[in-house]
Tab-separated table of N, CA, C and O in Angstrom:
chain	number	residue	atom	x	y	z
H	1	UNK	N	0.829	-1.176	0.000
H	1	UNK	CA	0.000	0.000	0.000
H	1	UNK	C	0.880	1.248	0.000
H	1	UNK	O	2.001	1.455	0.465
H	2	UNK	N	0.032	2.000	-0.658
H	2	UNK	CA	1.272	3.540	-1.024
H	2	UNK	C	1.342	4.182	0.577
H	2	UNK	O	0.447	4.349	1.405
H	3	UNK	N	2.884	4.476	0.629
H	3	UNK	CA	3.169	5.461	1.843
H	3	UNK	C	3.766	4.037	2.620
H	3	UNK	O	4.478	4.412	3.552
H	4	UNK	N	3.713	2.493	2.548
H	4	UNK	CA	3.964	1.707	3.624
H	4	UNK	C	5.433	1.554	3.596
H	4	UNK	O	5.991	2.213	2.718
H	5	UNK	N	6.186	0.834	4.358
H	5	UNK	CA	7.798	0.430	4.087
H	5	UNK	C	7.759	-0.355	2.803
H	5	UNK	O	8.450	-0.065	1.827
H	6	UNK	N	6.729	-1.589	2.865
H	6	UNK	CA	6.369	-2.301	1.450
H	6	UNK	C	6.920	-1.247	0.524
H	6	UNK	O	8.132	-1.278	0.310
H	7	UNK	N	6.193	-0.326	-0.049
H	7	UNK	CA	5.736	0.499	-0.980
H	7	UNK	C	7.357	1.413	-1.531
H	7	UNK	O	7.666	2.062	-2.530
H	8	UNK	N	7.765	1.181	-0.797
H	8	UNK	CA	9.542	2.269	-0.242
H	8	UNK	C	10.341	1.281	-1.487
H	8	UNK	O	10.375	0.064	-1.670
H	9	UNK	N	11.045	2.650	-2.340
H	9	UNK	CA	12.080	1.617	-3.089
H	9	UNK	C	12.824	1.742	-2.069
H	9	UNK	O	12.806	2.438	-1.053
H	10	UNK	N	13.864	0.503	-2.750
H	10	UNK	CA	15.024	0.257	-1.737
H	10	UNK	C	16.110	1.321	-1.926
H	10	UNK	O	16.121	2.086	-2.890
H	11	UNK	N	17.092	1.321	-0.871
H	11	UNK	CA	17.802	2.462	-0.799
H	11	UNK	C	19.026	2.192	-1.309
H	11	UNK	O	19.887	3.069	-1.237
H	12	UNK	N	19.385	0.658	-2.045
H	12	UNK	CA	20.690	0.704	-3.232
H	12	UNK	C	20.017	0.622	-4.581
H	12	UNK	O	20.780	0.879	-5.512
H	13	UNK	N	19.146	0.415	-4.814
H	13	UNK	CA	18.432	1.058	-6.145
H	13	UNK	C	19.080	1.981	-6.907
H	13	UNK	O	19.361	2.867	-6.099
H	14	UNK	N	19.419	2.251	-7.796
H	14	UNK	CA	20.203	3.392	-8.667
H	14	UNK	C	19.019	3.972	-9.521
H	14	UNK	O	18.677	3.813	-10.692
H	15	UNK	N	18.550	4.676	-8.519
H	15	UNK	CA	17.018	6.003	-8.823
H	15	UNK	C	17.636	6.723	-9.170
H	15	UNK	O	18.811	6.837	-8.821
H	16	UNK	N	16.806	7.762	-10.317
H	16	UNK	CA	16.977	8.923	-10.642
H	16	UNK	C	16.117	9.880	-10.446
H	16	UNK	O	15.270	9.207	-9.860
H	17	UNK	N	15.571	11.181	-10.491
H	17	UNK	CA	14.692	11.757	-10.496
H	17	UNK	C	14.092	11.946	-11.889
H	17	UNK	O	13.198	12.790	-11.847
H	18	UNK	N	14.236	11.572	-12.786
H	18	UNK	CA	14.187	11.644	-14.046
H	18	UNK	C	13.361	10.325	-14.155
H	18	UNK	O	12.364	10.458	-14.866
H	19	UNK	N	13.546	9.027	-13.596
H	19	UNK	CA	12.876	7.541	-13.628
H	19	UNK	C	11.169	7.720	-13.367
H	19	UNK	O	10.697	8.675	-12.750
H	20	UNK	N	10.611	6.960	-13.773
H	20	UNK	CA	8.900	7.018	-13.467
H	20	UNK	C	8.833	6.232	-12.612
H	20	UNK	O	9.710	5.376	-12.499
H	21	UNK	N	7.835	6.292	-11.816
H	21	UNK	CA	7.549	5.730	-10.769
H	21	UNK	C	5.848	5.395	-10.899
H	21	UNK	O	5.065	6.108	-11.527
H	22	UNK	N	5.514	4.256	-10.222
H	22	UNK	CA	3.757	4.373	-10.336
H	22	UNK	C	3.485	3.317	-9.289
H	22	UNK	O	4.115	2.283	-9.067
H	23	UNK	N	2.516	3.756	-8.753
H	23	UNK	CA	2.199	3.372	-7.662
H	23	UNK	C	1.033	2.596	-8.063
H	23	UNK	O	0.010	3.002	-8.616
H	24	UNK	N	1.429	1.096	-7.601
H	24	UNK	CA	0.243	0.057	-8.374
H	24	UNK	C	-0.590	-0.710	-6.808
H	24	UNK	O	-0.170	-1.081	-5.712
H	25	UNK	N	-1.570	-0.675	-7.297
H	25	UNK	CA	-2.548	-1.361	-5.973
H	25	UNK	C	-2.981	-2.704	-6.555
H	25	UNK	O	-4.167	-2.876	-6.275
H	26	UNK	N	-2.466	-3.749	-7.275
H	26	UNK	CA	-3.283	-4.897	-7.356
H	26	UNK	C	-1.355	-5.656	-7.705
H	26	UNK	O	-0.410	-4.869	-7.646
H	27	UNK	N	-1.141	-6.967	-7.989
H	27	UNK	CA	-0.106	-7.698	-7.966
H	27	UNK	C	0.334	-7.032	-9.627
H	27	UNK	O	1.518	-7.262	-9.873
H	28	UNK	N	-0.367	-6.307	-10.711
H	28	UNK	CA	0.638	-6.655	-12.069
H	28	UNK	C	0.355	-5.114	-11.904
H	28	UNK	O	-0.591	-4.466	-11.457
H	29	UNK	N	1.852	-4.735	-12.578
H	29	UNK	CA	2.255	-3.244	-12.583
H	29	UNK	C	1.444	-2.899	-13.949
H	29	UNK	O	1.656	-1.789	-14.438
H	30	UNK	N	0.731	-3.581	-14.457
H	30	UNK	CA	-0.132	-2.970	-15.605
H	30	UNK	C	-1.765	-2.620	-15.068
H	30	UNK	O	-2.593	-1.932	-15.666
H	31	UNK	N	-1.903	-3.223	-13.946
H	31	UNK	CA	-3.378	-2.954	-13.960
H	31	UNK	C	-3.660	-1.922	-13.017
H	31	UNK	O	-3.145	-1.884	-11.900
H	32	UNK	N	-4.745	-0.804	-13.602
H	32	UNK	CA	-4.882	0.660	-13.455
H	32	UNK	C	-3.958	1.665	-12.966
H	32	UNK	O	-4.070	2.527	-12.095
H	33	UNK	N	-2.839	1.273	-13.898
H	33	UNK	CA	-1.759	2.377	-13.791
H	33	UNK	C	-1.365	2.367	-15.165
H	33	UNK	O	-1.673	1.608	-16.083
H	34	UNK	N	-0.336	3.751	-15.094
H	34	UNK	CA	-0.947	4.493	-16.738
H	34	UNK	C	0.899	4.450	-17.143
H	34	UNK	O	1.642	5.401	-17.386
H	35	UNK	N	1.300	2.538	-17.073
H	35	UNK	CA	2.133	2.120	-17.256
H	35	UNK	C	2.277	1.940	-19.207
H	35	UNK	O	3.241	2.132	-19.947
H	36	UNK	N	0.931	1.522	-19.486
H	36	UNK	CA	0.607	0.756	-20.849
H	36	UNK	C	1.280	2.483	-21.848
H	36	UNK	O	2.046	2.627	-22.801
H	37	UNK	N	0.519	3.435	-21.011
H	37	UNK	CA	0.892	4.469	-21.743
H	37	UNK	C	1.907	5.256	-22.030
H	37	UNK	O	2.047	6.030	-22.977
H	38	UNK	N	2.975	4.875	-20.683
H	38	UNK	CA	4.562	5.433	-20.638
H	38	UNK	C	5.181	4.172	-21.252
H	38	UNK	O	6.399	4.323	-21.348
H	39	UNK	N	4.680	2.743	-21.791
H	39	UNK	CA	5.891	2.400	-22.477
H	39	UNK	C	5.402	2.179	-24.096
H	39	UNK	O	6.058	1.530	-24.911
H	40	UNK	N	3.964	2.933	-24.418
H	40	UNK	CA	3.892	3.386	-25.724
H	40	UNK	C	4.709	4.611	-26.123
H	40	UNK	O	4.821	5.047	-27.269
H	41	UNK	N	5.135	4.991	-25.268
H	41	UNK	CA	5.795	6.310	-25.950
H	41	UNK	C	7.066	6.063	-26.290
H	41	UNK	O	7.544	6.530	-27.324
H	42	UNK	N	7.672	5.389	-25.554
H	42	UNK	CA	8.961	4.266	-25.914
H	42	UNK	C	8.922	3.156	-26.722
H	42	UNK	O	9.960	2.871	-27.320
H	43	UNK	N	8.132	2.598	-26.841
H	43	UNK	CA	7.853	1.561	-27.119
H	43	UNK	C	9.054	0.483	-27.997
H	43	UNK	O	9.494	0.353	-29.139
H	44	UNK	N	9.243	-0.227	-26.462
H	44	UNK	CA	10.198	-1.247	-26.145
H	44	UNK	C	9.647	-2.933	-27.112
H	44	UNK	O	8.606	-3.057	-27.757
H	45	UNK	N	10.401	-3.680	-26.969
H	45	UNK	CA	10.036	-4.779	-27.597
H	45	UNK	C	10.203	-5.534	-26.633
H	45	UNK	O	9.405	-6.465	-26.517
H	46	UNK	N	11.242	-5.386	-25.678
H	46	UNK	CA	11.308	-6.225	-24.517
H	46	UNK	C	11.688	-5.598	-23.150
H	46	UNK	O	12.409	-4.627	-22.922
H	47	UNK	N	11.052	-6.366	-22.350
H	47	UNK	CA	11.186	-6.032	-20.748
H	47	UNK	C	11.755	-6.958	-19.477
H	47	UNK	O	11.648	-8.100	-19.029
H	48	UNK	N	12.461	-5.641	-19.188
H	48	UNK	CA	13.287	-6.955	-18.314
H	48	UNK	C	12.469	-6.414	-16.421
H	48	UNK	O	12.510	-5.324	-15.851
H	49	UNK	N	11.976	-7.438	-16.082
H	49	UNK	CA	11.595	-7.517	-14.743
H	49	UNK	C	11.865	-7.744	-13.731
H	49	UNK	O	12.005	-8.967	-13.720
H	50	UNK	N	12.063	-7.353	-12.733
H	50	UNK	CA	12.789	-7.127	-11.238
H	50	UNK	C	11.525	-7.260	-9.940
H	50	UNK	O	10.389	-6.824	-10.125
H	51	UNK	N	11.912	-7.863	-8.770
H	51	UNK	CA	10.809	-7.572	-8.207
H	51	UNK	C	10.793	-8.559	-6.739
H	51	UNK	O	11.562	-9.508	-6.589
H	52	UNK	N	9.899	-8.187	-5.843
H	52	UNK	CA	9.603	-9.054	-4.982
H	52	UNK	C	8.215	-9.827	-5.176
H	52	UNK	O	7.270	-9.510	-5.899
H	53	UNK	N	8.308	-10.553	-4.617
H	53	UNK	CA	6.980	-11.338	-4.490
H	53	UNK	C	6.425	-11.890	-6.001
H	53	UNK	O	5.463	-11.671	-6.736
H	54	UNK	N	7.767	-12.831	-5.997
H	54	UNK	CA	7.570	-13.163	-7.737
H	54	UNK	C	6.530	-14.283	-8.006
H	54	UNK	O	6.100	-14.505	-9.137
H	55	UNK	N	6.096	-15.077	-6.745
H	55	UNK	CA	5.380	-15.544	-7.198
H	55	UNK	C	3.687	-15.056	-7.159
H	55	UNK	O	2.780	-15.844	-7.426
H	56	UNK	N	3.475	-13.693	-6.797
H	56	UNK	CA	2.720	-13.095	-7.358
H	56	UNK	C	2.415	-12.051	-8.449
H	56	UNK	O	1.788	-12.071	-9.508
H	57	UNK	N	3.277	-10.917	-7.595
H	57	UNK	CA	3.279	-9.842	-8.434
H	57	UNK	C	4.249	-9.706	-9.682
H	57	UNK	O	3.800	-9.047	-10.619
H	58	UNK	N	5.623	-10.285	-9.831
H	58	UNK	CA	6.413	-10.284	-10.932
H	58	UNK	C	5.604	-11.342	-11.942
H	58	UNK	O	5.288	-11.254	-13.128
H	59	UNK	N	5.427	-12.298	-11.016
H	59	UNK	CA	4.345	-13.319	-12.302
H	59	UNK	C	3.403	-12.685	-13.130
H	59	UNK	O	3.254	-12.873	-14.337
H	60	UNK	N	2.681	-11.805	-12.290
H	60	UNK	CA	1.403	-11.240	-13.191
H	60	UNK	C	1.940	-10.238	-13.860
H	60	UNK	O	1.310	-10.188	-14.916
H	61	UNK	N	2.782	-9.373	-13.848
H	61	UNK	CA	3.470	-8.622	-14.613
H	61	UNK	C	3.685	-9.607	-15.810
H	61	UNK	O	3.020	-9.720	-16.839
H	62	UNK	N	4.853	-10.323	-15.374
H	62	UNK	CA	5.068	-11.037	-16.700
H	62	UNK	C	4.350	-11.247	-17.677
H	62	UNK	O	4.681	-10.974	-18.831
H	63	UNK	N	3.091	-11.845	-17.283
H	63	UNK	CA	1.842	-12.330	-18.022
H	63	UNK	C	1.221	-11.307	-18.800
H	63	UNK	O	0.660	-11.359	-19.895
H	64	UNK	N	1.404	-10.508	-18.130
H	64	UNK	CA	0.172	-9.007	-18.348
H	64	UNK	C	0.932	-8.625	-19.653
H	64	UNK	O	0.240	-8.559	-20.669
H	65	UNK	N	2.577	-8.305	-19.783
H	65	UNK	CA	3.652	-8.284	-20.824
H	65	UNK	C	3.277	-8.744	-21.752
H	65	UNK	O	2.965	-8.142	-22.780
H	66	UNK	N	3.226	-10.305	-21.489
H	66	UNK	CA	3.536	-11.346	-22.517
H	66	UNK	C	2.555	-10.779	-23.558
H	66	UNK	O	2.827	-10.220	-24.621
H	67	UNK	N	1.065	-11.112	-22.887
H	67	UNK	CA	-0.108	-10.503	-23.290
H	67	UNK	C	-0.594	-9.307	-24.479
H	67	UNK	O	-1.559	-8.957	-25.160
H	68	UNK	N	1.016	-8.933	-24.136
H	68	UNK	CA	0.703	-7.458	-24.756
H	68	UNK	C	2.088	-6.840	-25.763
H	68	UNK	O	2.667	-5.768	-25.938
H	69	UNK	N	2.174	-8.318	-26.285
H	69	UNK	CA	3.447	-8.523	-26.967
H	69	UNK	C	4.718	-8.108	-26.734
H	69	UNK	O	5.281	-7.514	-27.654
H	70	UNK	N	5.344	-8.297	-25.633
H	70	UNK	CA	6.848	-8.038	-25.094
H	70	UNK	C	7.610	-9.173	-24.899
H	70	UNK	O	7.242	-10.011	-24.076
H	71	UNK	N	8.632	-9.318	-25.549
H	71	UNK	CA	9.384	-10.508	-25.289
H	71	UNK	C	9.727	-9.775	-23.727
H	71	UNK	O	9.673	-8.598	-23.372
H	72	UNK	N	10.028	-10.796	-23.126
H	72	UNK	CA	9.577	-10.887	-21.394
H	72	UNK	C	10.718	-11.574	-20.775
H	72	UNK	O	10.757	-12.792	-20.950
H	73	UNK	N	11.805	-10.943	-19.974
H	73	UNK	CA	13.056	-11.422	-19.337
H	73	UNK	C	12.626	-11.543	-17.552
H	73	UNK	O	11.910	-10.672	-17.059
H	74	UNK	N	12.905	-12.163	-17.102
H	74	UNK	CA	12.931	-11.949	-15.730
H	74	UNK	C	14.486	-12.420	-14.958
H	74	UNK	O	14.997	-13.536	-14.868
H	75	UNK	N	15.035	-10.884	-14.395
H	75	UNK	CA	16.414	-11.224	-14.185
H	75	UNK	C	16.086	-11.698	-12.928
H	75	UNK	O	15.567	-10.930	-12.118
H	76	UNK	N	16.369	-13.130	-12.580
H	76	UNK	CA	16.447	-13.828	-11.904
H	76	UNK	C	17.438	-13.692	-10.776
H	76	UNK	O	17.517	-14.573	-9.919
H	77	UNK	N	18.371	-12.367	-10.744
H	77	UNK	CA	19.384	-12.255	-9.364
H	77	UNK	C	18.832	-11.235	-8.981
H	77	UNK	O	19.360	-10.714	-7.999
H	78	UNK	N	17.572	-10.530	-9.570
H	78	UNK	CA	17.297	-9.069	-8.629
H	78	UNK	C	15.506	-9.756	-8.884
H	78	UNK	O	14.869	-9.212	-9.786
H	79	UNK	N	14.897	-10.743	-8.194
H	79	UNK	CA	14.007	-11.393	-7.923
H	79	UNK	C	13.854	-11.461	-6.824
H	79	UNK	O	14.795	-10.880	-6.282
H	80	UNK	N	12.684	-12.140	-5.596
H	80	UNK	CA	12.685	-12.819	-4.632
H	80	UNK	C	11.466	-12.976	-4.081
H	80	UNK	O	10.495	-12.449	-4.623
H	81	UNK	N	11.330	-13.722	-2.922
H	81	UNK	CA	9.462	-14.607	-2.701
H	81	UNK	C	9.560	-14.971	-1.222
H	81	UNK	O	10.456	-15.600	-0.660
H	82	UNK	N	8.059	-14.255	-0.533
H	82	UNK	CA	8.792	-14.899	0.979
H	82	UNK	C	8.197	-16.314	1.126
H	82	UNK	O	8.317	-16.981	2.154
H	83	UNK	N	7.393	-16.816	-0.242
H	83	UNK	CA	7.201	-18.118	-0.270
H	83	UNK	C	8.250	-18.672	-0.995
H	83	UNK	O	8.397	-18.274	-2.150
H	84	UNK	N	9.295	-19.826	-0.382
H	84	UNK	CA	10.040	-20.590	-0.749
H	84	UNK	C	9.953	-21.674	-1.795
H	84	UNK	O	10.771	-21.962	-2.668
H	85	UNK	N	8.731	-22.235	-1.503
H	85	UNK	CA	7.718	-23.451	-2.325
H	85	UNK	C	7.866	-22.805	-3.788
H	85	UNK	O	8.459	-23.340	-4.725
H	86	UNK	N	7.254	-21.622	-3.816
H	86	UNK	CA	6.196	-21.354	-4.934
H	86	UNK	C	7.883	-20.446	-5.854
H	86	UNK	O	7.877	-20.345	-7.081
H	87	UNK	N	8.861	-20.021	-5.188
H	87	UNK	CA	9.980	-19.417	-5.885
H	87	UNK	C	10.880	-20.450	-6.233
H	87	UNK	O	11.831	-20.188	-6.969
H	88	UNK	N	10.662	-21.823	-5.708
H	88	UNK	CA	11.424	-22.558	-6.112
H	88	UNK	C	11.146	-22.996	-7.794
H	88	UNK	O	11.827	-23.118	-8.812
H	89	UNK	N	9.688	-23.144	-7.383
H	89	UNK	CA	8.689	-23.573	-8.748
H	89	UNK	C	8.697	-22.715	-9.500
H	89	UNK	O	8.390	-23.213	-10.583
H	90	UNK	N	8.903	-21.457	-9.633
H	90	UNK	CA	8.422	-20.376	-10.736
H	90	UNK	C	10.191	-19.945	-10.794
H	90	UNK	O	10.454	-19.238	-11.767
H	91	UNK	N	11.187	-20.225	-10.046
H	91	UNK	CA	12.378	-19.908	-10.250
H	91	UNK	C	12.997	-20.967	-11.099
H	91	UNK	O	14.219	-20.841	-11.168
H	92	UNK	N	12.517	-21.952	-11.750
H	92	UNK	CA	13.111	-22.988	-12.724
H	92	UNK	C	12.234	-22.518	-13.587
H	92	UNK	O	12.811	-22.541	-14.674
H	93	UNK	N	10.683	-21.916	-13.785
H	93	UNK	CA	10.336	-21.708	-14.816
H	93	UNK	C	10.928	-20.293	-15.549
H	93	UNK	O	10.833	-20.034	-16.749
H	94	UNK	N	11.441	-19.612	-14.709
H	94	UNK	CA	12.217	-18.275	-15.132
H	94	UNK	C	12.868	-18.058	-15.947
H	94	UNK	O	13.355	-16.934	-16.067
């Protein structure tokens, strides 16, 4: 939730003030945030994904991507899951 520690980038992150930022309320950084529209203006062919809670929220990202024609990377050393089970399983499908 926006404003929580959750919500806080991390503080070795290499931010800029220049970087976009969007504050997403459901697990995929595409749904009702006006993501679809900052990477039409670029418009990338592929995306590389970073994230916690991969076996929710980086998953549905992914999907939401795939969906929407992006060849779809997930760098697998800046990942992580506080479910072990489910990162083991979606970390071989990666």
């Amino acid at each position: 939730m926006e404003g929580t520690r959750g919500s806080m980038l991390h503080p070795g992150l290499d931010w800029r003030s220049t970087d976009l930022t969007f504050v997403k309320k459901r697990y995929s950084a595409f749904f009702k945030t006006p993501l679809d529209e900052a990477l039409a203006k670029i418009d990338p062919s592929e995306l590389v994904l970073c994230g916690v809670n991969t076996h929710a929220c980086v998953r549905m990202a992914a999907i939401d991507a795939y969906q929407r024609d992006y060849r779809v990377v997930i760098a697998r050393e800046c990942v992580g899951s506080n479910n072990e089970e489910l990162w083991l399983i979606l970390g071989d499908a990666a």
